[in-house]
Coordinates of N, CA and C in Angstrom, one line a residue:
M8 N 104.4 110.5 127.5 CA 105.6 110.6 126.6 C 106.3 109.3 126.4
P9 N 106.6 108.4 127.4 CA 107.2 107.2 127.1 C 106.4 106.3 126.2
H10 N 105.1 106.4 126.3 CA 104.2 105.6 125.5 C 104.3 106.0 124.0
R11 N 104.3 107.4 123.8 CA 104.4 107.9 122.5 C 105.8 107.6 121.9
A12 N 106.8 107.7 122.7 CA 108.2 107.4 122.1 C 108.2 105.9 121.7
G13 N 107.6 105.0 122.5 CA 107.6 103.6 122.1 C 106.9 103.4 120.8
R14 N 105.8 104.1 120.6 CA 105.0 103.9 119.4 C 105.9 104.4 118.2
T15 N 106.6 105.5 118.4 CA 107.4 106.0 117.3 C 108.5 105.1 116.9
R16 N 109.1 104.4 117.9 CA 110.2 103.5 117.6 C 109.6 102.3 116.8
W17 N 108.5 101.8 117.2 CA 107.9 100.6 116.5 C 107.5 101.0 115.1
R18 N 107.0 102.2 114.9 CA 106.7 102.6 113.5 C 107.9 102.6 112.6
R19 N 109.0 103.2 113.2 CA 110.3 103.2 112.4 C 110.7 101.7 112.1
F20 N 110.6 100.9 113.2 CA 111.0 99.5 113.0 C 110.2 98.8 111.9
A21 N 108.9 99.0 111.9 CA 108.0 98.4 110.9 C 108.4 99.0 109.5
A22 N 108.6 100.3 109.4 CA 108.8 100.9 108.1 C 110.1 100.4 107.4
I23 N 111.1 100.1 108.2 CA 112.4 99.7 107.7 C 112.5 98.2 107.6
L24 N 112.1 97.5 108.7 CA 112.4 96.0 108.7 C 111.3 95.2 108.0
V25 N 110.1 95.6 108.2 CA 109.0 94.8 107.6 C 109.1 94.6 106.1
P26 N 109.4 95.6 105.3 CA 109.6 95.4 103.9 C 110.6 94.3 103.6
S27 N 111.7 94.3 104.4 CA 112.7 93.2 104.2 C 112.2 91.8 104.5
V28 N 111.5 91.7 105.6 CA 110.9 90.5 106.0 C 109.9 90.0 104.9
A29 N 109.0 90.9 104.5 CA 108.0 90.6 103.4 C 108.7 90.2 102.1
A30 N 109.8 90.9 101.8 CA 110.5 90.5 100.6 C 111.0 89.1 100.6
C31 N 111.6 88.8 101.8 CA 112.2 87.4 101.9 C 111.1 86.4 101.9
A32 N 110.0 86.7 102.6 CA 108.9 85.7 102.6 C 108.3 85.5 101.2
A33 N 108.2 86.6 100.5 CA 107.6 86.5 99.1 C 108.6 85.8 98.2
L34 N 109.9 86.0 98.4 CA 110.9 85.3 97.6 C 110.8 83.8 97.9
G35 N 110.7 83.4 99.2 CA 110.6 82.0 99.5 C 109.4 81.3 98.9
I36 N 108.2 82.0 99.0 CA 107.0 81.5 98.4 C 107.1 81.3 96.9
A37 N 107.6 82.4 96.3 CA 107.7 82.4 94.8 C 108.6 81.3 94.3
M38 N 109.7 81.1 95.0 CA 110.7 80.1 94.6 C 110.1 78.7 94.8
A39 N 109.4 78.5 95.9 CA 108.8 77.2 96.2 C 107.7 76.9 95.1
Q40 N 107.0 77.9 94.6 CA 106.0 77.6 93.6 C 106.5 77.7 92.2
G41 N 107.8 78.0 92.0 CA 108.3 78.1 90.7 C 107.8 79.3 89.9
A42 N 107.4 80.3 90.6 CA 106.8 81.5 89.9 C 107.7 82.6 89.8
L43 N 109.0 82.5 90.3 CA 109.9 83.7 90.2 C 110.5 83.8 88.8
A44 N 110.4 85.0 88.3 CA 110.9 85.3 87.0 C 112.4 85.0 86.9
A45 N 112.9 84.7 85.7 CA 114.4 84.4 85.6 C 115.2 85.7 85.6
S46 N 114.6 86.8 85.2 CA 115.3 88.1 85.1 C 114.5 89.1 85.9
F47 N 115.2 89.8 86.9 CA 114.5 90.8 87.7 C 115.5 91.8 88.2
L48 N 115.0 93.0 88.6 CA 115.8 94.0 89.2 C 116.1 93.6 90.7
I49 N 117.4 93.7 91.0 CA 117.8 93.3 92.4 C 117.7 94.6 93.3
S50 N 117.6 94.3 94.6 CA 117.6 95.4 95.6 C 118.9 96.1 95.7
G51 N 120.0 95.3 95.5 CA 121.3 95.8 95.6 C 121.9 95.5 97.0
Q52 N 121.1 95.1 97.9 CA 121.5 94.8 99.3 C 122.1 93.3 99.3
R53 N 123.3 93.2 99.9 CA 123.9 91.9 100.0 C 123.4 91.1 101.2
F54 N 123.3 89.8 101.0 CA 123.0 88.9 102.1 C 123.9 87.7 102.2
Q55 N 123.9 87.0 103.3 CA 124.8 85.9 103.5 C 124.1 84.5 103.3
V56 N 124.7 83.6 102.7 CA 124.2 82.2 102.5 C 125.3 81.3 102.8
T57 N 125.1 80.3 103.7 CA 126.0 79.2 104.0 C 125.3 77.9 103.9
A58 N 126.1 76.9 103.6 CA 125.6 75.5 103.6 C 126.7 74.6 104.0
D59 N 126.3 73.5 104.8 CA 127.3 72.5 105.1 C 127.8 71.7 103.9
A60 N 126.8 71.4 103.0 CA 127.1 70.7 101.8 C 126.1 71.1 100.7
L61 N 126.7 71.2 99.5 CA 125.9 71.5 98.3 C 126.2 70.5 97.2
T62 N 125.2 69.7 96.8 CA 125.4 68.7 95.8 C 124.6 69.1 94.5
I63 N 125.3 69.2 93.4 CA 124.7 69.8 92.2 C 124.8 68.8 91.0
R64 N 123.7 68.6 90.3 CA 123.7 67.9 89.0 C 123.5 69.0 88.0
G65 N 124.4 69.1 87.0 CA 124.3 70.1 86.0 C 124.8 71.4 86.6
F66 N 126.1 71.6 86.5 CA 126.8 72.8 87.2 C 127.3 73.8 86.1
S67 N 127.1 75.1 86.3 CA 127.6 76.1 85.5 C 128.1 77.3 86.3
L68 N 129.1 78.0 85.7 CA 129.7 79.1 86.4 C 130.0 80.2 85.4
Y69 N 129.5 81.4 85.5 CA 129.8 82.4 84.5 C 129.6 83.8 85.1
S70 N 130.1 84.8 84.5 CA 130.0 86.2 85.0 C 128.8 86.9 84.3
M71 N 128.3 87.9 85.1 CA 127.2 88.7 84.6 C 127.3 90.1 85.4
V72 N 126.4 91.0 84.9 CA 126.3 92.3 85.6 C 124.8 92.4 85.9
D73 N 124.4 92.3 87.2 CA 123.1 92.6 87.6 C 122.8 94.1 87.7
V74 N 121.6 94.5 87.7 CA 121.2 95.9 87.8 C 120.2 96.1 88.9
S75 N 120.5 97.0 89.8 CA 119.6 97.3 90.9 C 118.4 98.1 90.5
R76 N 117.4 98.2 91.3 CA 116.2 99.1 90.9 C 116.6 100.5 90.8
R77 N 117.7 100.9 91.4 CA 118.2 102.3 91.3 C 119.1 102.5 90.1
G78 N 119.3 101.5 89.3 CA 120.1 101.6 88.1 C 121.6 101.3 88.3
E79 N 122.0 100.8 89.5 CA 123.4 100.6 89.8 C 123.8 99.2 89.2
A80 N 125.0 99.2 88.6 CA 125.5 97.9 88.0 C 126.2 97.2 89.1
V81 N 125.9 95.9 89.2 CA 126.6 95.0 90.2 C 127.2 93.8 89.6
P82 N 128.5 93.8 89.4 CA 129.1 92.6 88.8 C 129.0 91.4 89.7
V83 N 128.6 90.2 89.1 CA 128.3 89.0 89.9 C 128.9 87.8 89.2
L84 N 129.1 86.8 90.0 CA 129.5 85.5 89.5 C 128.2 84.6 89.7
V85 N 127.7 84.1 88.6 CA 126.5 83.3 88.7 C 126.8 81.8 88.7
T86 N 126.4 81.1 89.8 CA 126.5 79.7 89.9 C 125.1 79.1 89.5
G87 N 125.1 78.3 88.5 CA 123.8 77.6 88.0 C 123.8 76.2 88.4
A88 N 122.6 75.7 88.8 CA 122.5 74.3 89.2 C 121.2 73.7 88.5
G89 N 121.3 72.7 87.7 CA 120.1 72.0 87.2 C 119.3 71.5 88.3
H90 N 119.9 70.8 89.3 CA 119.3 70.3 90.5 C 120.3 70.4 91.6
A91 N 119.9 70.9 92.8 CA 120.8 71.1 93.9 C 120.1 70.5 95.2
A92 N 121.0 69.8 96.0 CA 120.6 69.4 97.3 C 121.5 70.1 98.3
I93 N 120.8 70.8 99.3 CA 121.5 71.7 100.2 C 121.3 71.2 101.6
S94 N 122.4 70.9 102.3 CA 122.3 70.5 103.7 C 122.8 71.6 104.6
G95 N 122.1 71.8 105.7 CA 122.6 72.9 106.6 C 122.5 74.2 106.0
L96 N 121.4 74.6 105.5 CA 121.2 75.9 104.8 C 121.0 77.0 105.8
C97 N 121.6 78.1 105.6 CA 121.4 79.3 106.4 C 121.5 80.6 105.5
Q98 N 120.5 81.5 105.6 CA 120.5 82.7 104.9 C 120.2 83.8 105.9
S99 N 120.9 84.9 105.8 CA 120.7 86.0 106.7 C 120.9 87.4 106.0
V100 N 120.2 88.4 106.5 CA 120.3 89.7 106.1 C 120.1 90.6 107.3
T101 N 121.0 91.6 107.5 CA 121.0 92.5 108.6 C 120.5 93.9 108.2
V102 N 119.6 94.5 108.9 CA 119.0 95.8 108.6 C 119.3 96.7 109.8
D103 N 119.9 97.9 109.6 CA 120.1 98.8 110.7 C 118.8 99.7 110.9
V104 N 118.2 99.5 112.0 CA 117.0 100.2 112.3 C 117.2 101.4 113.3
P105 N 116.8 102.6 113.0 CA 117.0 103.7 113.9 C 116.5 103.4 115.3
V106 N 117.2 103.8 116.3 CA 116.9 103.6 117.7 C 117.1 102.2 118.1
L107 N 116.5 101.2 117.4 CA 116.6 99.8 117.8 C 118.0 99.2 117.5
G108 N 118.7 99.8 116.5 CA 120.0 99.2 116.1 C 119.8 98.1 115.1
P109 N 120.9 97.3 114.8 CA 120.8 96.3 113.8 C 119.9 95.2 114.2
Q110 N 119.1 94.7 113.2 CA 118.2 93.6 113.4 C 118.5 92.5 112.3
T111 N 118.7 91.3 112.6 CA 119.1 90.3 111.7 C 117.9 89.3 111.4
L112 N 117.5 89.2 110.1 CA 116.5 88.2 109.7 C 117.3 87.0 109.2
K113 N 117.0 85.8 109.8 CA 117.7 84.6 109.5 C 116.8 83.5 109.2
L114 N 117.1 82.8 108.1 CA 116.3 81.6 107.6 C 117.2 80.4 107.7
T115 N 116.8 79.3 108.3 CA 117.6 78.1 108.3 C 116.7 76.9 107.9
G116 N 117.3 75.8 107.5 CA 116.6 74.6 107.1 C 117.5 73.6 106.5
G117 N 116.9 72.5 106.1 CA 117.7 71.4 105.5 C 118.7 70.7 106.4
N118 N 118.3 70.7 107.7 CA 119.3 70.0 108.6 C 119.0 68.5 108.7
E119 N 117.8 68.1 108.9 CA 117.5 66.7 109.0 C 117.4 66.0 107.6
R120 N 116.8 66.8 106.6 CA 116.8 66.3 105.2 C 117.3 67.5 104.4
P121 N 118.0 67.3 103.3 CA 118.5 68.4 102.5 C 117.4 69.1 101.8
A122 N 117.6 70.5 101.7 CA 116.7 71.2 100.9 C 117.0 70.9 99.4
E123 N 116.0 71.0 98.5 CA 116.2 70.7 97.1 C 115.7 71.9 96.2
A124 N 116.5 72.2 95.2 CA 116.1 73.2 94.3 C 116.4 72.8 92.8
S125 N 115.6 73.3 91.9 CA 115.8 73.0 90.5 C 116.0 74.3 89.8
N126 N 116.8 74.3 88.7 CA 117.1 75.5 87.9 C 117.4 76.7 88.8
M127 N 118.4 76.5 89.7 CA 118.7 77.5 90.7 C 119.9 78.3 90.2
F128 N 119.8 79.6 90.4 CA 120.9 80.6 90.0 C 121.2 81.4 91.2
L129 N 122.5 81.4 91.6 CA 123.0 82.2 92.7 C 123.9 83.3 92.2
D130 N 123.5 84.5 92.4 CA 124.3 85.7 91.9 C 125.1 86.2 93.1
A131 N 126.4 86.0 93.0 CA 127.2 86.2 94.2 C 128.3 87.3 93.9
T132 N 128.7 88.0 95.0 CA 129.9 88.8 94.9 C 131.1 88.2 95.6
F133 N 130.9 87.2 96.4 CA 131.9 86.5 97.1 C 131.5 85.0 97.3
E134 N 132.4 84.1 97.0 CA 132.2 82.6 97.3 C 133.4 82.0 97.9
S135 N 133.2 81.2 98.9 CA 134.3 80.4 99.5 C 133.8 79.0 99.8
V136 N 134.6 78.0 99.4 CA 134.2 76.6 99.5 C 135.4 75.8 100.2
G137 N 135.1 75.1 101.2 CA 136.1 74.3 101.9 C 136.7 73.2 101.0
Q138 N 135.8 72.5 100.3 CA 136.3 71.4 99.4 C 135.3 71.4 98.2
A139 N 135.9 71.3 97.0 CA 135.1 71.2 95.8 C 135.5 70.0 95.0
N140 N 134.5 69.1 94.7 CA 134.8 68.0 93.8 C 133.9 68.0 92.6
F141 N 134.5 67.9 91.4 CA 133.7 68.0 90.2 C 133.9 66.7 89.3
N142 N 132.8 66.4 88.6 CA 132.9 65.3 87.6 C 132.5 65.8 86.3
G143 N 133.3 65.4 85.3 CA 133.1 65.9 83.9 C 133.2 67.4 83.8
I144 N 134.3 67.9 84.3 CA 134.5 69.4 84.3 C 135.1 70.0 83.1
D145 N 134.7 71.1 82.6 CA 135.3 71.9 81.6 C 135.6 73.3 82.1
I146 N 136.8 73.7 82.1 CA 137.2 75.0 82.6 C 137.7 75.8 81.4
G147 N 137.2 77.0 81.2 CA 137.6 77.9 80.1 C 136.7 77.8 78.9
I148 N 135.6 77.2 79.1 CA 134.6 77.1 78.0 C 134.0 78.5 77.8
A149 N 133.6 78.8 76.5 CA 132.9 80.0 76.3 C 131.5 80.0 76.9
Q150 N 131.1 81.2 77.5 CA 129.8 81.3 78.1 C 128.7 80.8 77.2
G151 N 128.8 81.2 75.9 CA 127.8 80.8 75.0 C 127.7 79.4 74.6
E152 N 128.7 78.6 75.1 CA 128.7 77.1 74.8 C 128.4 76.3 76.0
I153 N 127.9 76.9 77.1 CA 127.6 76.1 78.2 C 126.4 75.2 77.9
T154 N 126.6 73.9 78.2 CA 125.5 72.9 77.9 C 125.3 71.9 79.1
K155 N 126.3 71.7 79.9 CA 126.1 70.8 81.0 C 125.3 71.3 82.2
G156 N 125.4 72.6 82.4 CA 124.6 73.3 83.4 C 123.7 74.3 82.8
P157 N 122.8 74.9 83.6 CA 121.8 75.8 83.1 C 122.4 77.3 83.0
V158 N 121.8 78.0 82.1 CA 122.1 79.4 81.9 C 120.7 80.1 81.9
S159 N 120.5 81.1 82.7 CA 119.2 81.7 82.7 C 118.9 82.3 81.3
P160 N 117.7 82.0 80.8 CA 117.3 82.6 79.5 C 117.4 84.1 79.5
G161 N 117.0 84.7 80.7 CA 117.2 86.2 80.8 C 118.6 86.7 80.7
D162 N 119.5 85.8 81.2 CA 121.0 86.2 81.1 C 121.5 86.1 79.7
R163 N 121.1 85.1 79.0 CA 121.5 84.9 77.6 C 121.2 86.1 76.7
D164 N 120.0 86.7 77.0 CA 119.5 87.9 76.2 C 120.0 89.2 76.7
A165 N 120.8 89.2 77.9 CA 121.2 90.5 78.5 C 122.5 91.0 77.8
R166 N 122.6 92.3 77.7 CA 123.8 92.9 77.1 C 125.1 92.6 77.8
S167 N 125.0 92.3 79.1 CA 126.2 92.0 79.8 C 126.7 90.6 79.7
F168 N 125.9 89.8 79.0 CA 126.3 88.4 78.8 C 127.2 88.3 77.6
D169 N 128.4 87.9 77.8 CA 129.4 87.7 76.8 C 129.5 86.3 76.3
P170 N 128.9 85.9 75.1 CA 129.0 84.5 74.7 C 130.4 84.0 74.5
N171 N 131.4 84.9 74.4 CA 132.8 84.5 74.2 C 133.5 84.6 75.5
G172 N 132.8 84.9 76.6 CA 133.5 85.1 77.9 C 133.9 83.8 78.6
F173 N 134.6 83.9 79.6 CA 135.1 82.7 80.3 C 134.0 82.1 81.2
A174 N 133.9 80.7 81.1 CA 133.0 80.0 81.9 C 133.5 78.7 82.3
Q175 N 132.8 78.0 83.2 CA 133.1 76.7 83.7 C 131.8 75.9 83.8
Q176 N 131.9 74.6 83.5 CA 130.8 73.7 83.6 C 131.2 72.3 84.1
A177 N 130.2 71.6 84.6 CA 130.5 70.2 85.0 C 129.2 69.4 85.1
E178 N 129.4 68.1 84.9 CA 128.2 67.2 85.0 C 127.6 67.2 86.4
S179 N 128.5 67.2 87.4 CA 128.1 67.3 88.8 C 129.2 67.9 89.6
A180 N 128.8 68.4 90.8 CA 129.7 69.0 91.7 C 129.3 68.8 93.1
T181 N 130.2 68.5 94.0 CA 129.9 68.4 95.5 C 130.8 69.5 96.2
L182 N 130.1 70.4 96.9 CA 130.8 71.5 97.6 C 130.5 71.4 99.1
T183 N 131.5 71.5 99.9 CA 131.3 71.5 101.3 C 131.8 72.8 102.0
D184 N 131.2 73.1 103.1 CA 131.6 74.3 103.9 C 131.5 75.6 103.0
V185 N 130.3 75.8 102.4 CA 130.1 76.8 101.4 C 129.7 78.2 102.1
H186 N 130.4 79.2 101.8 CA 130.1 80.6 102.3 C 130.0 81.5 101.1
V187 N 128.8 82.2 101.1 CA 128.5 83.1 99.9 C 128.0 84.4 100.4
T188 N 128.4 85.5 99.7 CA 127.8 86.8 99.8 C 127.0 87.0 98.5
A189 N 125.7 87.1 98.6 CA 124.9 87.1 97.3 C 124.1 88.4 97.3
V190 N 123.6 88.7 96.0 CA 122.7 89.8 95.8 C 121.3 89.3 95.3
A191 N 121.3 88.0 94.9 CA 120.0 87.4 94.4 C 120.2 85.9 94.3
I192 N 119.0 85.2 94.5 CA 118.9 83.8 94.3 C 117.6 83.6 93.5
S193 N 117.6 82.8 92.5 CA 116.3 82.5 91.8 C 116.3 81.0 91.6
A194 N 115.1 80.4 91.5 CA 115.0 79.0 91.2 C 113.6 78.7 90.7
G195 N 113.6 77.6 89.9 CA 112.3 77.1 89.4 C 111.4 76.6 90.6
T196 N 112.1 75.7 91.4 CA 111.5 75.2 92.6 C 112.5 75.3 93.7
F197 N 112.0 75.4 95.0 CA 112.9 75.4 96.1 C 112.2 74.9 97.3
N198 N 112.5 73.7 97.7 CA 111.8 73.0 98.8 C 112.7 72.9 100.0
V199 N 112.3 73.5 101.2 CA 113.2 73.5 102.3 C 112.5 72.8 103.5
P200 N 112.9 71.6 103.8 CA 112.4 70.9 105.0 C 112.9 71.6 106.3
G201 N 112.0 71.7 107.3 CA 112.3 72.3 108.6 C 112.7 73.8 108.5
L202 N 112.0 74.5 107.6 CA 112.3 75.9 107.5 C 112.0 76.7 108.8
H203 N 113.0 77.5 109.2 CA 112.9 78.3 110.5 C 113.3 79.7 110.2
V204 N 112.4 80.6 110.5 CA 112.6 82.1 110.3 C 112.6 82.8 111.6
Q205 N 113.6 83.7 111.9 CA 113.6 84.4 113.1 C 114.2 85.8 112.9
I206 N 113.8 86.8 113.7 CA 114.5 88.1 113.8 C 115.2 88.2 115.1
Q207 N 116.5 88.6 115.0 CA 117.3 88.7 116.2 C 117.9 90.1 116.4
Q208 N 117.9 90.6 117.6 CA 118.6 91.9 117.9 C 120.1 91.7 117.7
G209 N 120.7 92.6 117.0 CA 122.1 92.6 116.8 C 122.5 91.9 115.4
R210 N 123.8 91.7 115.3 CA 124.3 91.1 114.0 C 124.5 89.6 114.3
H211 N 123.8 88.8 113.6 CA 123.9 87.4 113.7 C 123.9 86.7 112.3
E212 N 124.8 87.2 111.5 CA 124.9 86.7 110.1 C 125.3 85.2 110.1
C213 N 125.0 84.6 109.0 CA 125.4 83.2 108.8 C 126.9 83.0 108.8
L214 N 127.6 84.0 108.1 CA 129.0 83.9 108.0 C 129.7 84.4 109.3

């Protein structure tokens, strides 16, 4: 009986946690190869992202509404970066597994050398920055007039994209002590030196 109970627990563990691990791994590979589509249905599950420093060339900020695979609308703030250098990167997602309890998947990297991304879009429901420095900033520009930073082609064609809506852009930006709750990240390329992935028992979010 103990042996059978153990097998049952691990089947439940695999059924719930493995898809999340596989999804994160596939996301990392697709982003590194530049193969991730600009527009996609989100899972709807929120995850944590932190960085010691984020340096951006070509910065944009605008609102959108993402849609989950279940058809749920998720209002987000999209941060676009033509090129981004990320120091002290951490990404985490916690999954509640029956019997085993919460399990946290955590990815870290960019400690010795910054991670680098191009045409990166961060769809967030919460953002906090310790210090933000901008060069060539425009606040209150119409979303349809963003030129200094990228806008996802998929977003421009979406019904929730308001070309007359409020937006912000800058030639460059330096952000420190960055804390984000996100529902999606996409990028043309994403190179992470010293990438480390681990699963931990309990809640060990980046935030």
